[in-house]
Coordinates of C-alpha atoms (C1' of nucleotides) in Angstrom, one line a residue:
Chain A
M1 CA -1.5 12.4 5.1
L2 CA -5.0 13.6 5.7
D3 CA -7.6 13.9 4.4
R4 CA -7.8 16.6 1.9
R5 CA -12.0 17.0 2.6
F6 CA -11.2 16.4 6.2
I7 CA -8.3 18.8 5.8
R8 CA -10.8 21.6 4.3
S9 CA -13.7 21.2 7.6
N10 CA -11.0 21.6 9.9
P11 CA -7.7 23.6 9.3
D12 CA -7.6 24.6 12.9
V13 CA -7.0 21.3 14.2
V14 CA -4.9 20.4 11.2
K15 CA -2.7 23.4 12.0
Q16 CA -3.1 23.1 15.6
A17 CA -1.8 19.4 14.6
V18 CA 1.4 21.3 12.4
R19 CA 2.4 22.8 14.6
A20 CA 2.6 20.7 17.5
K21 CA 4.6 18.2 15.7
G22 CA 6.9 21.5 14.6
L23 CA 6.4 20.9 10.9
D24 CA 7.1 23.1 7.9
L25 CA 3.1 22.6 6.4
D26 CA 1.8 26.0 4.8
V27 CA -1.7 24.6 5.8
D28 CA -3.8 27.5 4.5
E29 CA -1.7 27.5 0.7
L30 CA -2.7 23.9 0.7
L31 CA -6.4 24.5 1.2
A32 CA -6.5 26.8 -1.7
V33 CA -3.9 24.0 -3.9
D34 CA -6.8 22.7 -2.6
Q35 CA -9.3 24.3 -3.9
R36 CA -7.8 25.9 -7.7
V37 CA -7.6 21.7 -7.9
R38 CA -11.5 21.3 -7.8
K39 CA -12.1 24.4 -9.7
L40 CA -9.4 23.7 -12.8
T41 CA -10.6 19.5 -12.3
T42 CA -14.2 21.2 -12.7
E43 CA -13.2 23.7 -16.2
L44 CA -12.2 20.2 -17.5
D45 CA -14.4 17.5 -17.0
E46 CA -16.5 20.4 -18.8
A47 CA -14.3 20.7 -21.8
Q48 CA -13.5 17.2 -22.0
A49 CA -17.7 16.4 -21.5
Q50 CA -17.3 19.0 -24.7
R51 CA -14.5 17.1 -26.7
K52 CA -16.4 14.4 -26.6
S53 CA -20.0 14.8 -27.7
S54 CA -18.4 17.1 -30.6
A55 CA -16.6 13.2 -30.6
K56 CA -19.7 12.2 -31.6
E57 CA -21.1 14.3 -33.3
F58 CA -18.4 13.7 -35.9
A59 CA -19.2 10.4 -36.9
R60 CA -22.5 11.6 -38.6
A61 CA -21.7 15.3 -39.8
D62 CA -21.5 15.1 -43.6
E63 CA -17.9 16.6 -45.1
A64 CA -19.3 20.1 -44.4
R65 CA -19.9 19.7 -39.9
R66 CA -17.3 17.6 -39.9
A67 CA -14.2 20.8 -41.2
E68 CA -16.2 23.4 -38.9
L69 CA -16.1 20.6 -36.0
R70 CA -12.2 19.8 -36.7
A71 CA -11.6 23.8 -36.6
A72 CA -13.3 23.7 -33.9
H73 CA -11.6 20.5 -32.3
K74 CA -8.2 22.4 -32.8
E75 CA -9.6 25.2 -30.2
L76 CA -10.2 22.8 -28.0
E77 CA -7.0 21.1 -28.0
S78 CA -5.5 23.9 -27.0
R79 CA -7.6 24.9 -24.1
L80 CA -7.2 21.2 -23.1
G81 CA -4.0 20.5 -22.9
Q82 CA -3.9 24.0 -21.6
L83 CA -5.9 23.2 -18.0
R84 CA -4.8 19.2 -18.3
E85 CA -0.6 21.6 -17.8
E86 CA -2.7 23.9 -15.0
L87 CA -4.1 20.4 -13.5
G88 CA -1.4 18.6 -13.5
E89 CA 1.0 20.8 -11.9
A90 CA -2.0 21.8 -9.5
S91 CA -2.6 18.4 -8.2
A92 CA 1.3 17.5 -8.5
Q93 CA 1.0 20.7 -5.1
L94 CA -1.4 19.3 -3.7
Q95 CA -0.4 15.6 -3.1
E96 CA 3.7 16.4 -2.0
L97 CA 1.6 18.8 0.5
L98 CA -1.0 16.7 1.5
L99 CA 2.0 14.2 1.7
R100 CA 3.3 16.2 4.6
T101 CA -0.2 16.6 7.1
P102 CA 0.6 14.5 9.7
T103 CA -1.9 12.5 12.0
I104 CA -3.4 14.8 14.4
P105 CA -2.0 13.8 17.1
W106 CA -3.4 11.6 21.1
A107 CA -5.4 13.9 23.1
G108 CA -2.8 12.6 25.8
A109 CA 0.6 13.9 24.3
P110 CA 3.1 15.7 25.9
V111 CA 3.9 18.2 23.8
G112 CA 6.8 19.4 23.0
D113 CA 9.9 18.4 22.1
E114 CA 12.0 15.6 23.2
S115 CA 12.2 17.5 25.8
A116 CA 8.7 16.4 26.3
N117 CA 8.9 12.8 26.4
V118 CA 8.0 11.2 29.8
T119 CA 8.7 8.0 31.7
T120 CA 5.5 6.3 32.3
R121 CA 7.3 3.3 34.2
S122 CA 9.8 0.6 34.2
W123 CA 10.8 -2.6 34.8
G124 CA 12.8 -4.4 36.2
E125 CA 16.3 -5.0 38.6
R126 CA 20.1 -2.5 36.8
P127 CA 21.6 -5.5 37.1
E128 CA 24.8 -5.5 40.5
F129 CA 28.5 -7.0 39.9
G130 CA 30.8 -7.2 42.3
F131 CA 32.9 -6.6 39.1
T132 CA 34.2 -3.7 36.5
P133 CA 31.3 -4.5 34.5
L134 CA 32.9 -4.9 30.3
D135 CA 31.3 -3.0 28.4
H136 CA 30.3 -5.4 25.2
V137 CA 32.4 -4.5 23.0
E138 CA 35.3 -5.2 25.6
L139 CA 32.9 -8.8 25.8
L140 CA 33.0 -9.3 22.3
E141 CA 35.8 -9.0 21.7
K142 CA 37.7 -10.9 24.5
R143 CA 35.4 -13.9 24.1
D144 CA 36.6 -13.5 19.9
W145 CA 32.7 -13.6 19.3
A146 CA 33.2 -10.4 16.9
E147 CA 35.2 -8.7 14.5
F148 CA 35.1 -5.0 14.4
A149 CA 38.0 -3.8 12.5
R150 CA 38.6 -6.7 10.2
A151 CA 34.8 -5.6 9.4
R152 CA 35.1 -2.4 8.9
K153 CA 37.8 -3.0 6.7
V154 CA 35.0 -4.4 3.9
A155 CA 32.3 -2.9 4.9
G156 CA 33.3 1.1 6.1
E157 CA 32.0 2.4 9.3
R158 CA 29.8 1.1 11.4
A159 CA 30.4 -2.4 9.9
Y160 CA 30.3 -5.6 12.7
A161 CA 31.4 -9.7 12.3
L162 CA 29.7 -12.2 15.3
K163 CA 31.2 -15.4 15.8
G164 CA 30.6 -17.8 17.7
P165 CA 28.5 -18.4 19.7
A166 CA 27.0 -14.3 19.9
V167 CA 25.5 -15.7 16.3
L168 CA 23.8 -18.1 17.8
L169 CA 22.1 -16.7 20.7
E170 CA 21.7 -13.6 18.5
R171 CA 19.6 -16.3 16.8
A172 CA 18.5 -17.9 19.3
L173 CA 16.5 -14.2 20.8
H174 CA 15.0 -14.1 16.8
S175 CA 13.7 -17.0 17.4
Y176 CA 12.2 -16.9 20.9
A177 CA 10.6 -13.6 19.8
L178 CA 9.1 -15.8 16.9
D179 CA 8.0 -18.2 18.9
V180 CA 6.3 -15.5 21.0
L181 CA 4.6 -13.5 18.4
M182 CA 3.2 -17.5 17.8
E183 CA 2.0 -18.1 20.3
R184 CA -0.3 -14.4 19.7
Q185 CA -1.6 -15.7 16.1
F186 CA 0.8 -13.7 14.5
T187 CA 1.8 -14.5 10.9
V188 CA 5.7 -14.6 10.8
I189 CA 6.2 -13.2 7.0
S190 CA 10.2 -12.8 6.4
V191 CA 9.8 -10.2 3.7
P192 CA 12.0 -8.0 0.8
S193 CA 14.0 -5.6 2.7
L194 CA 14.9 -4.2 -1.0
V195 CA 12.0 -2.7 -2.6
T196 CA 10.7 0.0 -4.9
E197 CA 9.2 3.4 -4.4
M198 CA 6.1 2.8 -3.6
P199 CA 6.2 0.8 -0.4
L200 CA 9.1 3.5 0.8
V201 CA 6.3 6.4 0.7
G202 CA 3.2 4.0 2.0
T203 CA 4.7 4.3 5.2
G204 CA 5.6 7.4 5.5
Q205 CA 10.2 7.0 5.4
F206 CA 9.3 8.9 2.2
P207 CA 9.5 12.7 0.7
G208 CA 10.9 13.4 4.1
H209 CA 13.5 11.2 4.9
R210 CA 14.9 10.2 2.0
E211 CA 18.4 10.9 3.1
E212 CA 18.4 8.1 5.3
T213 CA 17.3 5.5 3.2
Y214 CA 20.2 3.7 1.6
A215 CA 19.2 4.2 -2.7
I216 CA 20.9 1.5 -5.5
P217 CA 20.0 4.1 -8.1
A218 CA 20.7 1.6 -11.1
D219 CA 17.4 -0.6 -10.7
D220 CA 15.4 2.1 -9.5
L221 CA 15.6 -0.1 -5.5
Y222 CA 16.6 1.0 -2.0
L223 CA 17.3 -0.8 1.3
A224 CA 14.3 -0.6 3.7
G225 CA 15.4 0.8 7.2
T226 CA 12.4 -2.2 8.5
A227 CA 9.6 -4.3 7.6
E228 CA 6.8 -2.6 8.2
V229 CA 7.7 -0.6 4.5
A230 CA 7.5 -4.3 3.0
L231 CA 4.4 -4.2 5.0
V232 CA 3.2 -1.3 4.8
G233 CA 3.5 -2.2 0.9
L234 CA 2.7 -6.1 0.5
H235 CA -1.6 -4.3 0.7
S236 CA -1.3 -1.7 -0.9
G237 CA -4.2 -0.7 -3.4
E238 CA -5.8 -3.9 -2.1
I239 CA -10.0 -3.5 -0.5
L240 CA -10.0 -6.3 1.5
D241 CA -13.0 -8.1 3.5
K242 CA -13.4 -6.3 6.6
N243 CA -13.3 -10.5 8.1
K244 CA -9.3 -10.6 7.1
L245 CA -8.9 -7.9 10.0
P246 CA -6.8 -7.2 11.5
I247 CA -4.2 -9.0 9.9
T248 CA -1.4 -9.3 12.4
Y249 CA 2.2 -10.3 11.0
A250 CA 5.4 -10.9 12.5
G251 CA 7.7 -9.5 10.4
I252 CA 11.6 -10.0 9.6
S253 CA 14.1 -8.3 7.7
P254 CA 17.3 -7.4 7.3
C255 CA 17.1 -3.7 8.5
F256 CA 19.7 -0.8 6.4
R257 CA 19.8 2.7 7.6
R258 CA 22.9 5.2 6.4
E259 CA 22.2 7.0 10.1
I260 CA 23.3 10.7 8.3
G261 CA 21.8 12.2 10.3
S262 CA 24.0 10.2 13.6
A263 CA 27.5 10.8 12.1
G264 CA 30.2 11.1 14.8
R265 CA 27.5 9.4 16.9
D266 CA 27.8 5.8 19.0
V267 CA 30.3 4.5 16.2
R268 CA 31.1 2.0 18.8
G269 CA 29.8 -1.6 19.3
L270 CA 26.9 -2.6 17.8
L271 CA 24.8 0.3 19.1
R272 CA 24.1 1.7 16.1
V273 CA 25.1 0.0 12.6
H274 CA 23.5 0.1 9.2
Q275 CA 22.6 -2.7 9.3
F276 CA 21.0 -5.1 11.2
E277 CA 18.1 -8.6 12.2
K278 CA 14.1 -6.7 13.4
V279 CA 11.1 -9.4 14.0
E280 CA 8.7 -6.6 13.6
Q281 CA 5.2 -6.3 14.4
F282 CA 2.8 -4.8 12.4
V283 CA -1.4 -4.9 12.9
I284 CA -3.6 -3.6 9.8
C285 CA -7.3 -3.1 11.9
V286 CA -9.9 -1.7 11.0
A287 CA -10.6 2.0 10.5
D288 CA -12.0 2.5 15.0
D289 CA -10.4 5.0 17.2
E290 CA -10.9 2.2 20.8
E291 CA -10.2 -0.4 18.5
S292 CA -6.6 0.6 17.5
D293 CA -5.9 1.4 21.4
R294 CA -6.1 -1.7 22.0
W295 CA -3.7 -3.1 19.5
H296 CA -1.3 0.5 20.7
A297 CA -1.2 -2.1 24.2
E298 CA -0.9 -5.5 22.7
L299 CA 1.5 -4.5 20.8
L300 CA 3.5 -2.5 23.4
D301 CA 2.5 -5.5 25.9
T302 CA 3.8 -8.4 24.0
A303 CA 7.0 -5.5 23.5
E304 CA 7.3 -5.5 26.7
R305 CA 7.2 -8.9 27.9
L306 CA 9.6 -10.5 26.2
V307 CA 11.8 -7.8 27.9
Q308 CA 10.7 -9.2 30.5
G309 CA 11.5 -13.3 29.6
L310 CA 14.9 -12.1 28.8
G311 CA 15.4 -10.5 32.4
L312 CA 16.1 -7.1 30.9
A313 CA 15.5 -3.5 32.6
Y314 CA 13.7 -0.5 31.0
Q315 CA 11.6 2.3 31.0
V316 CA 8.0 2.8 28.3
L317 CA 7.8 6.4 27.5
E318 CA 5.7 9.0 26.1
I319 CA 6.9 10.0 23.7
A320 CA 6.1 13.5 22.8
T321 CA 4.5 15.2 20.1
G322 CA 7.2 16.7 18.1
D323 CA 9.0 14.0 19.0
M324 CA 7.2 10.9 17.5
G325 CA 7.0 12.0 13.2
A326 CA 4.6 13.4 11.1
G327 CA 2.2 10.1 11.0
K328 CA 2.3 8.8 14.1
Y329 CA -1.3 8.9 16.0
R330 CA 0.7 7.8 19.8
M331 CA 4.2 6.7 20.5
N332 CA 5.7 4.7 22.9
D333 CA 9.0 4.0 23.3
I334 CA 10.9 1.2 25.0
E335 CA 14.5 1.5 26.8
T336 CA 16.6 -1.3 27.9
W337 CA 19.9 -0.4 30.7
F338 CA 22.6 -0.5 28.8
P339 CA 26.1 -0.7 32.4
S340 CA 28.0 0.4 30.4
L341 CA 25.9 3.5 29.1
N342 CA 24.5 3.8 32.5
H343 CA 21.9 4.9 31.5
Y344 CA 18.6 3.2 28.8
R345 CA 19.1 3.0 25.3
E346 CA 16.1 2.6 22.7
T347 CA 15.4 -0.9 21.9
H348 CA 11.5 -1.1 21.3
S349 CA 9.1 2.0 19.4
C350 CA 5.5 1.1 19.0
S351 CA 3.5 2.9 16.9
S352 CA -0.3 4.4 15.7
L353 CA 0.0 5.9 12.5
H354 CA -4.1 5.4 12.4
D355 CA -4.8 6.1 8.5
W356 CA -2.3 8.2 8.2
Q357 CA 0.3 5.0 5.9
A358 CA -3.1 3.8 4.8
R359 CA -4.1 6.3 2.9
R360 CA -0.5 7.0 1.8
A361 CA -0.6 2.8 0.4
N362 CA -4.4 3.7 0.0
L363 CA -4.6 0.7 2.0
R364 CA -7.9 -0.1 2.9
Y365 CA -11.1 -2.4 3.2
R366 CA -15.0 -3.1 3.3
D367 CA -17.3 -2.3 6.1
T368 CA -20.3 -4.1 6.8
D369 CA -22.5 -1.6 4.8
G370 CA -20.3 -1.2 2.4
T371 CA -18.7 1.7 2.9
I372 CA -14.9 1.4 1.8
R373 CA -12.8 3.0 4.7
F374 CA -9.2 3.6 4.6
A375 CA -7.5 0.6 7.4
Y376 CA -5.5 2.2 10.3
T377 CA -2.3 0.1 11.0
L378 CA 0.1 0.0 13.8
N379 CA 3.8 -1.2 14.6
N380 CA 6.4 -2.5 17.5
T381 CA 9.5 -4.2 16.8
A382 CA 9.7 -7.6 19.0
I383 CA 13.3 -7.8 18.5
A384 CA 16.1 -6.3 17.0
T385 CA 19.8 -6.8 16.7
P386 CA 22.7 -6.1 17.8
R387 CA 21.8 -4.0 19.6
L388 CA 19.8 -5.6 22.3
L389 CA 22.1 -8.7 21.6
A390 CA 24.3 -6.0 23.5
A391 CA 21.7 -5.4 26.1
L392 CA 21.7 -8.6 27.0
I393 CA 25.2 -9.4 26.5
E394 CA 26.1 -6.9 28.9
N395 CA 23.0 -7.5 31.6
N396 CA 24.1 -11.0 31.6
Q397 CA 28.4 -11.1 32.1
T398 CA 29.8 -13.1 34.7
A399 CA 33.6 -11.5 36.1
D400 CA 35.6 -14.1 34.3
G401 CA 33.8 -13.0 30.7
G402 CA 31.2 -15.5 30.8
V403 CA 26.7 -15.3 29.3
R404 CA 24.3 -16.5 31.3
V405 CA 21.8 -17.4 29.2
P406 CA 18.0 -16.1 29.7
E407 CA 16.2 -20.0 30.8
V408 CA 13.4 -18.4 27.4
L409 CA 16.5 -18.6 25.3
R410 CA 17.5 -22.1 26.6
P411 CA 15.3 -24.4 24.4
Y412 CA 16.9 -22.1 21.6
L413 CA 20.7 -23.2 22.5
G414 CA 20.5 -26.7 23.3
G415 CA 19.8 -26.2 27.0
R416 CA 23.0 -24.7 27.9
E417 CA 23.0 -21.6 30.9
L418 CA 26.4 -20.1 30.5
L419 CA 28.2 -18.9 26.8
Chain B
rG1 C1' 20.1 -12.1 -20.7
rG2 C1' 18.0 -14.5 -25.4
rU3 C1' 13.2 -16.1 -27.6
rG4 C1' 7.6 -16.5 -27.5
rG5 C1' 2.7 -15.9 -25.4
rA6 C1' -0.3 -12.4 -21.9
rG7 C1' -2.3 -8.7 -18.7
rU8 C1' -10.5 -5.9 -19.4
rC9 C1' -15.1 -4.6 -14.2
rG10 C1' -14.3 -10.0 -6.7
rC11 C1' -13.3 -14.8 -10.3
rC12 C1' -14.0 -16.4 -16.1
rU13 C1' -14.7 -14.1 -20.4
rA14 C1' -16.8 -10.8 -25.1
rG15 C1' -14.1 -7.2 -27.4
rU16 C1' -9.4 -6.1 -34.0
rG17 C1' -10.9 2.6 -34.2
rG18 C1' -16.9 5.3 -34.2
rC19 C1' -23.5 1.0 -32.2
rC20 C1' -17.9 -1.3 -26.0
rG21 C1' -17.5 5.9 -21.6
rA22 C1' -17.4 -2.3 -21.3
rG23 C1' -21.5 -7.0 -23.3
rG24 C1' -22.0 -12.3 -21.5
rG25 C1' -20.5 -16.0 -16.9
rC26 C1' -19.9 -17.5 -11.9
rG27 C1' -19.6 -15.3 -6.9
rC28 C1' -22.4 -12.0 -4.0
rA29 C1' -27.5 -8.7 -2.8
rC30 C1' -32.3 -7.9 -2.4
rG31 C1' -37.2 -9.4 -3.9
rC32 C1' -40.3 -14.2 -6.0
rC33 C1' -41.9 -18.6 -5.6
rU34 C1' -41.3 -22.1 -0.6
rC35 C1' -43.0 -24.6 5.5
rG36 C1' -38.1 -24.0 4.8
rA37 C1' -34.2 -24.4 1.2
rA38 C1' -32.1 -25.5 -3.6
rA39 C1' -33.7 -25.1 -8.0
rG40 C1' -36.1 -20.9 -11.3
rC41 C1' -37.3 -16.5 -12.3
rG42 C1' -36.9 -11.0 -11.0
rU43 C1' -33.8 -6.8 -9.9
rG44 C1' -28.9 -4.4 -9.0
rU45 C1' -23.6 -5.1 -8.3
rG46 C1' -16.3 -1.7 -9.7
rA47 C1' -13.0 2.6 -8.0
rG48 C1' -11.8 7.6 -7.9
rG49 C1' -12.6 12.7 -8.2
rG50 C1' -15.8 17.6 -9.0
rG51 C1' -21.1 18.9 -8.4
rG52 C1' -26.3 18.9 -6.0
rC53 C1' -30.7 19.3 0.0
rA54 C1' -32.2 15.0 -2.7
rA55 C1' -33.4 11.6 -5.9
rC56 C1' -29.7 12.8 -9.5
rC57 C1' -25.5 13.9 -12.6
rC58 C1' -21.0 14.5 -15.3
rC59 C1' -16.3 13.0 -15.5
rU60 C1' -11.7 10.0 -15.1
rC61 C1' -9.6 5.0 -14.9
rC62 C1' -9.6 -1.1 -20.3
rG63 C1' -1.2 -3.1 -16.2
rU64 C1' 1.6 1.8 -16.2
rG65 C1' 3.0 6.0 -19.1
rG66 C1' 4.1 8.6 -23.2
rG67 C1' 2.0 9.2 -28.9
rU68 C1' -1.4 8.8 -33.5
rU69 C1' -6.6 10.3 -34.6
rC70 C1' -11.5 14.4 -34.9
rA71 C1' -12.5 9.9 -31.9
rA72 C1' -8.3 4.3 -28.4
rA73 C1' -9.6 -1.6 -24.3
rU74 C1' -8.7 -2.1 -29.2
rC75 C1' -3.2 1.1 -33.6
rC76 C1' 2.1 3.0 -31.8
rC77 C1' 6.5 3.0 -28.4
rA78 C1' 8.8 2.5 -23.8
rC79 C1' 8.7 0.3 -19.0
rC80 C1' 5.8 -3.6 -15.0
rU81 C1' 4.6 -7.9 -14.3
rC82 C1' 2.6 -12.6 -14.9
rC83 C1' 3.7 -17.7 -17.7
rA84 C1' 6.4 -20.9 -21.6
rC85 C1' 11.3 -22.4 -23.3
rC86 C1' 16.4 -21.4 -23.6
rG87 C1' 20.9 -20.1 -21.1
rC88 C1' 23.9 -18.8 -16.4
rC89 C1' 23.1 -18.8 -11.0
rA90 C1' 23.2 -19.5 -5.0

RNA sequence: GGUGGAGUCGCCUAGUGGCCGAGGGCGCACGCCUCGAAAGCGUGUGAGGGGGCAACCCCUCCGUGGGUUCAAAUCCCACCUCCACCGCCA
C-alpha cells in the first residue's frame, strides 16, 4: 500500500514498480478512482454541511418554516443517500486498488522473475561423506525418531511427528535462536497463530494470498503462516512515541500454510509441511531508509551467524523484483545446503517493507517535530523447523546413522556431542 | 455457556435528543515569574480526509456496524472488547 498523494504525483514510478514486480494493477484506473473519490467527498461534505445548518435552523424555526425544512430535508436526504452510496462504492474500489499497490523496490534489486535472483555470497564447506549419506527421512526412520505414515493417518498429507532426540534437537534449535536474539536485545514474544482477518490484511497476506491461509469460517479466524502476522497486528492502530522505536521482537509461534500452490512438490519428509515452528525476527523502526537498511543488514547478519554457528553451508540470494512480492523493498533469502537434494534450499527470508505494512496496519509514530509518520517494518527468519532440523540432521550424520551435535546446541542437550 | 456492569480527545472524568460537532482535571509544550527550579499565572494541546500560496476553512470520527429522528455521545438493534460472579475446563 502506498500513499495516495505519492501515487498522484509519481504515477510513472508506481507504474514502473508494477511492471518490475510483474503485478496486475492498472495505475491509471487507480488515479481515476482516486479523483472520483475526492470529487464525491467534496460533494458529500457540502451536502452534509447544508444538512447540519438546516437542522440547526429547525430548532429555532416556527411551524410554517419547519414544514418547509422538512420538505427540503427529504430531498437533501435522498441526495445524501445517493452520494454516500456512490462514495462507498468508489472508496471500496479505491481501497481494493490501494491494497494492491506495491512498494517501490530498491534500485539494486535484479529486475525480472525468479530466474533473475542473484547469489551474492556463500559460506561454509559442504560436507564430504565417506559413505552414502541418508536423507533426513531415511535417517529419522532408521533411528525411530519420527512417524510419517502414522502421522498422515491422523493429519493427512505433509503431516509428521517427531520423536525422542529429534524433538529435543528441534527445541534446542529454537532455544539457541532465542538466546542469540536476546543477546541482541530482542524481546522474546510468543504470539497467537489463530488470528482475525485484520492482521492478515496488515501484513499483506490478504487479500492477495488468501488461498494460502487456513480459514476457520465458523469463528471468522485464520491460522497464520508466520508470527509476523501477529507482530504487525500487535501495534496496529497505534501512534507510538518515537523513543519507543525501534521495537525488536523475537516472535515465536506455530505456523500454518496450506501450500496449495505446490501440490505434489516436496511431499516427502520435512521440507514442506503444513504446520511448523518458527522463531521470527521482527523490527519496527522509524521511517528512515538508511536506518531500515541498517536493520536489514543486521537481521540478515543475525540469521547468517545462526546458521554459521550450526556449521551449515549456505548461500545468500539477492531476490529479483518479480520474486519478492508486492510489499517488499528488498529481500534476501538464505539457502542452506541439503546433501540429499544436492543443492541449497531456502531456510530464511529477510525482507524490508518500508511503510507498506505499516500503512495497511495503520502503525504510526510521532516524530520529534510532532509529525505523525507510518513506521517501517522488517522481518527475517531466525530458525524455522523442521526444515532446518532436516538440514542439520542430513549435514551432521555419521556413517552409523548418528547425528553430531554442533557445539552451540550442546548446552541445550545436556552437553551431548552425538545423538 | 449464563447473569450483571462498562467502553467519551495520552490518562481520569462531565455528559440521559438541539446551549456537547464534545466541558473539566492530570499530563505535555510554550510563555510570564525566578540566579535556577518548584509553585503560581497565561496560552496551546486527538485522528483522518478535502480545499487554499498562506494564516485558515469545511467534512467525518464519542468501541464497531446498522436503525429511529428535522437533529444522536445521548434512544433502539446486532456485534466486539473489558470487568465481576456462576458453570465447564487444560
